[in-house]
Tab-separated table of C-alpha atoms and ligand atoms in Angstrom:
chain	number	residue	atom	x	y	z
A	289	UNK	CA	136.610	-3.749	175.710
A	290	UNK	CA	137.806	-0.242	176.523
A	291	UNK	CA	135.462	2.449	175.967
A	292	UNK	CA	138.009	4.746	174.104
A	293	UNK	CA	138.810	1.749	171.696
A	294	UNK	CA	135.198	0.992	170.900
A	295	UNK	CA	133.671	2.342	167.407
A	296	UNK	CA	130.250	3.407	168.235
A	297	UNK	CA	129.568	4.727	164.753
A	298	UNK	CA	125.793	3.783	163.934
A	299	UNK	CA	125.630	1.566	167.106
A	300	UNK	CA	123.192	1.895	169.874
A	301	UNK	CA	124.494	1.864	173.031
A	302	UNK	CA	122.433	1.223	175.983
A	303	UNK	CA	124.330	2.805	179.128
A	304	UNK	CA	123.739	2.248	182.802
A	305	UNK	CA	124.155	5.690	184.503
A	306	UNK	CA	123.315	6.570	188.323
A	307	UNK	CA	121.034	9.451	187.872
A	308	UNK	CA	119.820	9.084	191.418
A	309	UNK	CA	120.018	12.609	192.028
A	310	UNK	CA	118.302	14.249	195.251
A	311	UNK	CA	115.037	16.414	194.120
A	312	UNK	CA	113.269	18.841	196.208
A	313	UNK	CA	109.494	18.966	196.980
A	314	UNK	CA	108.821	20.379	193.588
A	315	UNK	CA	110.925	17.609	191.638
A	316	UNK	CA	113.892	20.107	190.930
A	317	UNK	CA	117.404	18.736	191.109
A	318	UNK	CA	119.188	20.037	194.139
A	319	UNK	CA	122.689	18.397	193.347
A	320	UNK	CA	123.463	17.457	189.982
A	321	UNK	CA	126.982	15.682	190.468
A	322	UNK	CA	125.724	12.343	189.373
A	323	UNK	CA	124.402	13.721	186.032
A	324	UNK	CA	127.607	15.636	185.433
A	325	UNK	CA	129.760	12.453	186.361
A	326	UNK	CA	127.961	10.569	183.384
A	327	UNK	CA	128.443	13.376	180.708
A	328	UNK	CA	131.773	12.323	179.413
A	329	UNK	CA	130.721	8.886	178.541
A	330	UNK	CA	127.498	9.786	176.998
A	331	UNK	CA	128.994	12.713	174.925
A	332	UNK	CA	131.812	10.565	173.766
A	333	UNK	CA	129.147	8.104	172.428
A	334	UNK	CA	127.169	10.755	170.811
A	335	UNK	CA	130.235	12.511	169.464
A	336	UNK	CA	131.413	9.054	167.788
A	337	UNK	CA	128.274	8.323	165.771
A	338	UNK	CA	126.408	6.306	168.472
A	339	UNK	CA	122.824	6.509	169.599
A	340	UNK	CA	122.231	6.315	173.203
A	341	UNK	CA	119.686	4.552	175.508
A	342	UNK	CA	120.307	5.660	178.838
A	343	UNK	CA	118.929	3.693	182.006
A	344	UNK	CA	118.993	4.350	185.715
A	345	UNK	CA	117.222	3.957	188.794
A	346	UNK	CA	115.873	6.664	191.186
A	347	UNK	CA	115.055	6.138	194.886
A	348	UNK	CA	113.518	3.080	196.203
A	349	UNK	CA	110.201	2.706	194.743
A	350	UNK	CA	110.548	-1.209	195.746
A	351	UNK	CA	109.357	-2.477	192.393
A	352	UNK	CA	106.176	-0.358	192.015
A	353	UNK	CA	105.346	2.599	189.986
A	354	UNK	CA	105.916	6.175	191.909
A	355	UNK	CA	105.256	9.169	190.068
A	356	UNK	CA	107.746	11.116	192.608
A	357	UNK	CA	110.417	8.900	191.280
A	358	UNK	CA	109.653	9.186	187.688
A	359	UNK	CA	112.904	9.981	185.793
A	360	UNK	CA	110.641	12.142	183.195
A	361	UNK	CA	111.332	14.970	185.801
A	362	UNK	CA	114.993	14.906	184.909
A	363	UNK	CA	114.921	14.265	181.174
A	364	UNK	CA	115.123	18.112	180.415
A	365	UNK	CA	118.111	18.497	182.616
A	366	UNK	CA	119.939	15.608	181.002
A	367	UNK	CA	119.184	17.141	177.591
A	368	UNK	CA	120.871	20.211	178.875
A	369	UNK	CA	123.733	18.616	180.355
A	370	UNK	CA	124.441	16.772	176.896
A	371	UNK	CA	123.579	19.858	174.903
A	372	UNK	CA	121.028	17.992	172.744
A	373	UNK	CA	117.593	19.283	171.852
A	374	UNK	CA	115.730	16.502	172.947
A	375	UNK	CA	115.824	13.514	175.326
A	376	UNK	CA	113.339	11.148	174.303
A	377	UNK	CA	111.472	9.081	176.971
A	378	UNK	CA	110.270	5.409	177.200
A	379	UNK	CA	107.586	5.501	180.017
A	380	UNK	CA	107.893	1.667	180.534
A	381	UNK	CA	111.441	0.237	180.558
A	382	UNK	CA	110.500	-3.109	179.495
A	383	UNK	CA	108.429	-2.069	176.532
A	384	UNK	CA	110.998	0.286	174.900
A	385	UNK	CA	111.548	-1.830	171.764
A	386	UNK	CA	110.062	0.446	169.091
A	387	UNK	CA	111.427	3.479	170.565
A	388	UNK	CA	114.883	1.988	170.745
A	389	UNK	CA	114.682	0.519	167.053
A	390	UNK	CA	113.638	3.961	165.876
A	391	UNK	CA	116.714	5.872	167.287
A	392	UNK	CA	119.307	7.315	165.014
A	393	UNK	CA	122.814	8.278	165.537
A	394	UNK	CA	122.922	11.109	167.710
A	395	UNK	CA	119.559	10.732	169.401
A	396	UNK	CA	118.888	9.906	173.038
A	397	UNK	CA	116.231	7.826	174.922
A	398	UNK	CA	115.796	7.458	178.405
A	399	UNK	CA	114.232	4.687	179.910
A	400	UNK	CA	111.892	5.235	183.093
A	401	UNK	CA	112.890	4.087	186.469
A	402	UNK	CA	114.347	0.634	186.283
A	403	UNK	CA	113.175	0.059	189.884
A	404	UNK	CA	109.490	0.371	188.874
A	405	UNK	CA	110.167	-3.494	188.003
A	406	UNK	CA	111.124	-5.794	191.010
A	407	UNK	CA	112.804	-7.976	188.334
A	408	UNK	CA	115.706	-4.812	188.327
A	409	UNK	CA	116.771	-5.539	191.847
A	410	UNK	CA	115.596	-9.367	191.814
A	411	UNK	CA	114.397	-9.560	195.199
A	412	UNK	CA	110.876	-11.200	195.794
A	413	UNK	CA	108.612	-8.692	196.906
A	414	UNK	CA	105.893	-9.159	199.755
A	415	UNK	CA	107.270	-12.231	201.106
A	416	UNK	CA	109.601	-12.402	204.379
A	417	UNK	CA	112.634	-14.330	204.270
A	418	UNK	CA	111.447	-16.522	207.395
A	419	UNK	CA	108.510	-17.701	205.031
A	420	UNK	CA	109.008	-21.208	203.779
A	421	UNK	CA	108.137	-20.188	200.307
A	422	UNK	CA	110.832	-17.473	200.140
A	423	UNK	CA	113.567	-19.360	198.556
A	424	UNK	CA	111.162	-20.655	195.757
A	425	UNK	CA	109.896	-17.002	195.240
A	426	UNK	CA	113.702	-16.044	195.071
A	427	UNK	CA	114.499	-18.460	192.528
A	428	UNK	CA	111.548	-17.491	190.306
A	429	UNK	CA	112.465	-13.909	190.629
A	430	UNK	CA	115.958	-14.438	189.504
A	431	UNK	CA	114.808	-16.171	186.635
A	432	UNK	CA	112.510	-13.054	185.835
A	433	UNK	CA	115.477	-10.889	186.658
A	434	UNK	CA	117.376	-12.636	183.756
A	435	UNK	CA	114.503	-12.052	181.380
A	436	UNK	CA	114.092	-8.385	182.255
A	437	UNK	CA	118.050	-7.920	181.518
A	438	UNK	CA	117.652	-9.789	178.289
A	439	UNK	CA	114.804	-7.506	177.177
A	440	UNK	CA	117.108	-4.633	178.275
A	441	UNK	CA	119.929	-5.796	176.349
A	442	UNK	CA	117.860	-6.666	173.233
A	443	UNK	CA	117.505	-2.696	172.683
A	444	UNK	CA	121.264	-2.218	171.855
A	445	UNK	CA	124.351	-3.368	170.337
A	446	UNK	CA	126.610	-2.663	172.953
A	447	UNK	CA	126.382	-2.104	176.838
A	448	UNK	CA	128.191	0.471	178.918
A	449	UNK	CA	128.370	0.270	182.843
A	450	UNK	CA	128.915	3.811	184.042
A	451	UNK	CA	126.982	3.583	187.283
A	452	UNK	CA	129.495	3.539	190.097
A	453	UNK	CA	126.937	4.420	192.633
A	454	UNK	CA	125.160	1.216	192.057
A	455	UNK	CA	128.028	-1.034	190.936
A	456	UNK	CA	128.125	-2.847	194.464
A	457	UNK	CA	124.525	-4.226	193.392
A	458	UNK	CA	124.137	-7.258	191.169
A	459	UNK	CA	121.079	-5.838	189.507
A	460	UNK	CA	119.570	-6.533	186.148
A	461	UNK	CA	121.167	-3.457	184.664
A	462	UNK	CA	124.468	-3.331	186.601
A	463	UNK	CA	125.455	-6.682	186.159
A	464	UNK	CA	123.030	-9.393	184.731
A	465	UNK	CA	122.537	-7.454	181.511
A	466	UNK	CA	126.516	-7.891	180.723
A	467	UNK	CA	125.672	-11.769	180.190
A	468	UNK	CA	123.764	-10.914	176.951
A	469	UNK	CA	126.927	-9.152	175.366
A	470	UNK	CA	130.000	-10.469	174.135
A	471	UNK	CA	133.298	-9.260	175.587
A	472	UNK	CA	133.777	-6.915	172.547
A	473	UNK	CA	130.429	-5.325	173.022
A	474	UNK	CA	130.607	-4.253	176.810
A	475	UNK	CA	132.667	-1.969	178.681
A	476	UNK	CA	133.001	0.326	181.653
A	477	UNK	CA	132.402	3.956	181.095
A	478	UNK	CA	134.781	6.867	181.797
A	479	UNK	CA	133.117	7.397	185.275
A	480	UNK	CA	133.589	4.031	186.213
A	481	UNK	CA	137.138	3.936	184.823
A	482	UNK	CA	138.200	7.015	186.887
A	483	UNK	CA	136.497	5.592	190.305
A	484	UNK	CA	138.020	2.458	190.123
A	485	UNK	CA	141.241	4.392	189.492
A	486	UNK	CA	140.678	6.660	192.531
A	487	UNK	CA	140.065	3.679	194.847
A	488	UNK	CA	143.297	1.986	193.479
A	489	UNK	CA	145.259	5.038	194.079
A	490	UNK	CA	144.015	4.997	197.818
A	491	UNK	CA	144.592	1.397	198.336
A	492	UNK	CA	147.603	0.606	196.473
A	493	UNK	CA	149.708	3.514	197.430
A	494	UNK	CA	148.717	4.535	201.090
A	495	UNK	CA	150.895	7.614	202.069
A	496	UNK	CA	150.757	7.821	205.849
A	497	UNK	CA	149.132	9.269	208.155
A	498	UNK	CA	145.850	7.717	206.423
A	499	UNK	CA	142.719	9.157	208.005
A	500	UNK	CA	139.418	8.079	207.649
A	501	UNK	CA	136.244	10.144	208.689
A	502	UNK	CA	133.296	8.214	208.742
A	503	UNK	CA	129.846	10.103	209.655
A	504	UNK	CA	126.151	9.866	208.740
A	505	UNK	CA	123.427	8.608	210.914
A	506	UNK	CA	124.084	5.081	211.798
A	507	UNK	CA	126.786	2.683	213.049
A	508	UNK	CA	124.982	-0.408	211.413
A	509	UNK	CA	125.312	0.794	208.007
A	510	UNK	CA	129.125	1.484	208.283
A	511	UNK	CA	130.221	-1.233	210.553
A	512	UNK	CA	131.693	-3.313	207.779
A	513	UNK	CA	133.871	-0.716	206.440
A	514	UNK	CA	134.991	0.538	210.081
A	515	UNK	CA	136.106	-2.728	210.805
A	516	UNK	CA	138.030	-2.998	207.673
A	517	UNK	CA	139.553	0.415	207.962
A	518	UNK	CA	140.813	-0.527	211.293
A	519	UNK	CA	143.389	-2.454	209.580
A	520	UNK	CA	144.569	0.356	207.362
A	521	UNK	CA	144.177	3.846	209.047
A	522	UNK	CA	146.261	5.688	211.502
A	523	UNK	CA	143.333	7.986	212.615
A	524	UNK	CA	139.751	7.142	212.390
A	525	UNK	CA	137.138	9.671	213.322
A	526	UNK	CA	133.746	8.857	214.090
A	527	UNK	CA	131.182	11.372	213.857
A	528	UNK	CA	127.580	12.200	213.077
A	529	UNK	CA	124.608	10.357	214.635
A	530	UNK	CA	126.744	7.375	215.414
A	531	UNK	CA	128.468	9.303	218.201
A	532	UNK	CA	125.628	8.804	220.486
A	533	UNK	CA	125.711	5.175	220.100
A	534	UNK	CA	129.336	5.453	221.353
A	535	UNK	CA	128.531	7.666	224.091
A	536	UNK	CA	125.696	5.541	225.490
A	537	UNK	CA	127.717	2.580	225.119
A	538	UNK	CA	130.473	4.391	227.457
A	539	UNK	CA	127.672	4.670	229.981
A	540	UNK	CA	126.798	8.162	228.898
A	541	UNK	CA	123.242	9.925	228.603
A	542	UNK	CA	122.282	10.799	225.170
A	543	UNK	CA	118.718	12.222	225.545
A	544	UNK	CA	116.789	12.281	222.436
A	545	UNK	CA	119.809	11.792	219.896
A	546	UNK	CA	119.714	9.263	217.409
A	547	UNK	CA	121.155	6.027	219.072
A	548	UNK	CA	121.176	2.422	217.894
A	549	UNK	CA	120.322	0.356	221.297
A	550	UNK	CA	121.325	-2.982	219.702
A	551	UNK	CA	124.708	-1.758	218.618
A	552	UNK	CA	126.178	-0.541	222.025
A	553	UNK	CA	128.401	-3.748	222.430
A	554	UNK	CA	129.438	-3.235	218.646
A	555	UNK	CA	130.498	0.092	219.340
A	556	UNK	CA	132.611	-1.214	222.671
A	557	UNK	CA	134.051	-3.776	220.253
A	558	UNK	CA	135.129	-0.952	217.836
A	559	UNK	CA	136.879	0.922	220.724
A	560	UNK	CA	138.614	-2.202	221.871
A	561	UNK	CA	139.708	-3.151	218.372
A	562	UNK	CA	141.323	0.237	217.891
A	563	UNK	CA	143.133	0.401	220.981
A	564	UNK	CA	144.361	-3.427	220.049
A	565	UNK	CA	145.422	-2.171	216.499
A	566	UNK	CA	147.113	1.201	217.871
A	567	UNK	CA	144.584	3.207	215.453
A	568	UNK	CA	143.830	6.676	216.949
A	569	UNK	CA	140.175	6.545	217.463
A	570	UNK	CA	138.593	10.265	217.469
A	571	UNK	CA	135.022	10.400	218.838
A	572	UNK	CA	133.150	13.521	219.173
A	573	UNK	CA	133.332	14.646	222.904
A	574	UNK	CA	130.926	17.538	222.908
A	575	UNK	CA	127.923	18.241	220.932
A	576	UNK	CA	125.495	20.884	219.720
A	577	UNK	CA	122.287	19.747	221.145
A	578	UNK	CA	118.801	20.956	220.065
A	579	UNK	CA	115.310	20.893	221.904
A	580	UNK	CA	113.735	19.718	218.513
A	581	UNK	CA	114.906	18.350	215.190
A	582	UNK	CA	114.604	21.619	213.422
A	583	UNK	CA	116.919	24.347	212.196
A	584	UNK	CA	115.276	26.848	214.566
A	585	UNK	CA	115.659	24.822	217.567
A	586	UNK	CA	116.881	26.335	220.683
A	587	UNK	CA	120.544	24.992	221.182
A	588	UNK	CA	123.281	24.592	223.670
A	589	UNK	CA	126.649	22.954	223.589
A	590	UNK	CA	127.355	19.907	226.033
A	591	UNK	CA	129.209	16.747	226.654
A	592	UNK	CA	128.186	13.780	224.000
A	593	UNK	CA	127.387	11.645	226.989
A	594	UNK	CA	125.488	14.193	229.171
A	595	UNK	CA	122.722	15.231	227.086
A	596	UNK	CA	119.472	16.236	229.142
A	597	UNK	CA	116.212	14.283	228.176
A	598	UNK	CA	114.240	16.386	225.558
A	599	UNK	CA	117.512	17.323	223.909
A	600	UNK	CA	119.415	15.634	220.859
A	601	UNK	CA	122.762	15.994	219.553
A	602	UNK	CA	122.764	17.348	216.051
A	603	UNK	CA	126.105	18.361	215.450
A	604	UNK	CA	129.670	18.205	216.731
A	605	UNK	CA	130.695	20.799	219.574
A	606	UNK	CA	133.607	23.038	219.244
A	607	UNK	CA	135.822	20.688	221.335
A	608	UNK	CA	135.115	17.948	218.852
A	609	UNK	CA	135.632	20.097	215.780
A	610	UNK	CA	139.091	21.003	217.078
A	611	UNK	CA	139.829	17.235	217.728
A	612	UNK	CA	138.698	16.502	214.348
A	613	UNK	CA	140.644	19.168	212.600
A	614	UNK	CA	143.781	18.127	214.525
A	615	UNK	CA	143.621	14.485	213.430
A	616	UNK	CA	143.066	15.635	209.590
A	617	UNK	CA	146.019	18.039	209.804
A	618	UNK	CA	149.104	16.458	208.344
A	619	UNK	CA	147.455	13.613	206.869
A	620	UNK	CA	148.493	12.174	203.774
A	621	UNK	CA	145.709	10.151	202.705
A	622	UNK	CA	142.295	11.026	203.571
A	623	UNK	CA	138.700	9.051	202.976
A	624	UNK	CA	135.614	11.135	204.133
A	625	UNK	CA	132.036	9.540	203.985
A	626	UNK	CA	129.391	10.780	205.927
A	627	UNK	CA	128.581	14.340	207.718
A	628	UNK	CA	129.325	15.217	211.153
A	629	UNK	CA	125.740	16.424	211.941
A	630	UNK	CA	122.541	17.408	210.212
A	631	UNK	CA	124.284	19.468	207.707
A	632	UNK	CA	121.255	20.030	205.876
A	633	UNK	CA	120.120	22.730	208.606
A	634	UNK	CA	122.474	25.497	208.276
A	635	UNK	CA	122.664	25.876	212.216
A	636	UNK	CA	123.979	22.349	212.398
A	637	UNK	CA	126.632	22.392	209.616
A	638	UNK	CA	129.729	23.545	211.471
A	639	UNK	CA	130.925	19.976	212.348
A	640	UNK	CA	130.824	19.066	208.871
A	641	UNK	CA	132.264	22.510	207.701
A	642	UNK	CA	135.197	21.990	210.006
A	643	UNK	CA	136.118	18.737	208.623
A	644	UNK	CA	135.695	20.017	205.223
A	645	UNK	CA	138.099	22.876	205.683
A	646	UNK	CA	140.592	20.709	207.571
A	647	UNK	CA	140.366	18.228	204.590
A	648	UNK	CA	140.826	20.949	202.027
A	649	UNK	CA	144.000	22.152	204.049
A	650	UNK	CA	145.622	18.863	204.210
A	651	UNK	CA	144.881	18.618	200.667
A	652	UNK	CA	146.572	21.931	199.866
A	653	UNK	CA	149.639	20.438	201.842
A	654	UNK	CA	149.708	17.553	199.485
A	655	UNK	CA	147.292	15.021	200.802
A	656	UNK	CA	145.344	12.622	198.554
A	657	UNK	CA	141.630	13.224	199.537
A	658	UNK	CA	138.679	10.845	198.456
A	659	UNK	CA	135.303	12.166	199.350
A	660	UNK	CA	132.476	9.626	198.873
A	661	UNK	CA	128.618	9.299	199.538
A	662	UNK	CA	126.010	11.618	198.558
A	663	UNK	CA	126.000	13.728	201.791
A	664	UNK	CA	129.751	14.317	201.944
A	665	UNK	CA	129.633	15.335	198.315
A	666	UNK	CA	126.762	17.760	199.228
A	667	UNK	CA	128.818	19.203	202.030
A	668	UNK	CA	131.891	19.784	200.073
A	669	UNK	CA	129.843	21.566	197.499
A	670	UNK	CA	127.860	23.524	200.292
A	671	UNK	CA	131.009	24.843	201.586
A	672	UNK	CA	132.519	25.675	198.121
A	673	UNK	CA	135.421	23.102	198.733
A	674	UNK	CA	134.978	21.076	195.725
A	675	UNK	CA	137.787	22.281	193.976
A	676	UNK	CA	140.115	21.813	197.054
A	677	UNK	CA	139.885	18.023	197.339
A	678	UNK	CA	141.345	15.459	195.532
A	679	UNK	CA	138.598	13.312	194.167
A	680	UNK	CA	134.925	13.229	194.417
A	681	UNK	CA	133.393	9.874	194.325
A	682	UNK	CA	129.576	9.410	192.887
A	683	UNK	CA	129.686	6.286	194.992
A	684	UNK	CA	128.641	5.832	198.800
A	685	UNK	CA	128.160	2.184	199.605
A	686	UNK	CA	130.034	1.195	196.275
A	687	UNK	CA	132.990	3.441	197.231
A	688	UNK	CA	133.173	1.810	200.797
A	689	UNK	CA	132.745	-1.679	199.324
A	690	UNK	CA	135.599	-0.881	196.875
A	691	UNK	CA	137.871	0.464	199.635
A	692	UNK	CA	137.123	-2.907	201.790
A	693	UNK	CA	138.582	-4.509	198.946
A	694	UNK	CA	135.610	-6.222	197.568
A	695	UNK	CA	135.081	-6.676	193.745
A	696	UNK	CA	132.035	-4.886	192.693
A	697	UNK	CA	129.485	-6.850	190.930
A	698	UNK	CA	129.355	-4.141	188.183
A	699	UNK	CA	133.193	-4.246	187.595
A	700	UNK	CA	133.291	-8.016	187.417
A	701	UNK	CA	130.294	-8.307	184.940
A	702	UNK	CA	132.613	-6.371	182.318
A	703	UNK	CA	135.871	-7.574	183.536
A	704	UNK	CA	135.246	-11.324	184.523
B	150	AMP	P1	123.990	8.321	206.239
B	150	AMP	O1	122.850	8.096	205.210
B	150	AMP	O2	123.787	7.196	207.333
B	150	AMP	O3	125.201	8.343	205.522
B	150	AMP	O4	123.455	9.717	207.106
B	150	AMP	C1	123.351	10.981	206.423
B	150	AMP	C2	122.448	11.628	207.121
B	150	AMP	O5	122.732	11.744	208.681
B	150	AMP	C3	122.185	13.078	206.964
B	150	AMP	O6	121.198	13.433	206.125
B	150	AMP	C4	122.422	13.776	208.159
B	150	AMP	O7	121.672	14.746	208.355
B	150	AMP	C5	122.331	12.657	209.147
B	150	AMP	N1	122.729	13.125	210.391
B	150	AMP	C6	124.084	13.361	210.656
B	150	AMP	N2	124.164	13.585	212.023
B	150	AMP	C7	123.344	13.238	212.849
B	150	AMP	C8	122.597	13.500	213.947
B	150	AMP	N3	123.581	13.891	214.933
B	150	AMP	N4	121.366	13.072	214.328
B	150	AMP	C9	120.458	12.657	213.273
B	150	AMP	N5	121.050	12.567	211.949
B	150	AMP	C10	122.191	12.907	211.657
């Protein structure tokens, strides 16, 4: 079913959104991109006479109640975003029958963090994979996951999947729940439709040069996409914390910089593969280094492979920034995921800013630029460049898996 064709009048819709928004220490939302992303779907349902049951996860409570990750903290912000007087709150997402049953058209109920229940993720807790009892525990948890999904489904007449950020997970609320609705009563939300189209835009119609910029803290979490992109891109910029795994693999000294010692060979393989495929691999040759992990640390610039003990690389140096901008300039397709430094500290955001500005300039010149992952999106917002890129995705991992060409479970659950 397509959401624009569905008649929500008098219906209760349970909508999986991604309200996993960053909060400061006082529980205040620091970036509401994800809430704004879901508003078109939620408003559409209300405007068409439906009642809303909103469900989401926040953070990683690992199947336990954690007050700091309660969605109660954001319910007023959601009410404001939707322009409704009140968002009712169900403090136990598995015991919301009565609250859901009492909902009238135009009313909104938000369920507590789904991940307070281990059934949401469906992974057994407190048992290691190596344990002989693991397989049995996994089977039992999968059965409990089905029951949990069935409970959630029982609250509503239809199911809308609009959580692109978690669409790469086969969780109770993102995929399993869809089994309890027939094809006429389940659909993707507008955000999901838009995200899937943006990925299609990149993959089906690559205009060259295609430049991918991968940053963030680790190689290990990005290696799948890095290897996959190698078959597609002309330029591959690897920056951020992973710079130092590469610098060390190449025989350099990285001082106290973040470095994955067990990924040195992997880094060398990436370099070899880039050469073999004729991909222009751009690594940060110099860094802004600091004598502590803090915005007020003393700093200096040095080669990324010549960092003295007691110092750590926290940002791309001036030479690297120039090389990144040069690779981005003239690109016609751009994918950016992950910052080039600890951009949260104002003194270490120059590398990410240089990338953001180069991406915006290339977009002005006609490139299609796709920005994904909470941190790169936060960068683009921080630097005031949001209006100068083509598409800002709410997905990090989901976006990367979709770009890898994988069918996301959240999409498959609806589309078969
Ligand atoms: P990820 O979750 O892997 O995409 O990483 C994002 C995080 O990487 C951000 O919070 C950055 O502060 C951090 N990061 C980027 N560059 C560095 C670096 N050189 N050292 C430590 N952390 C970094």
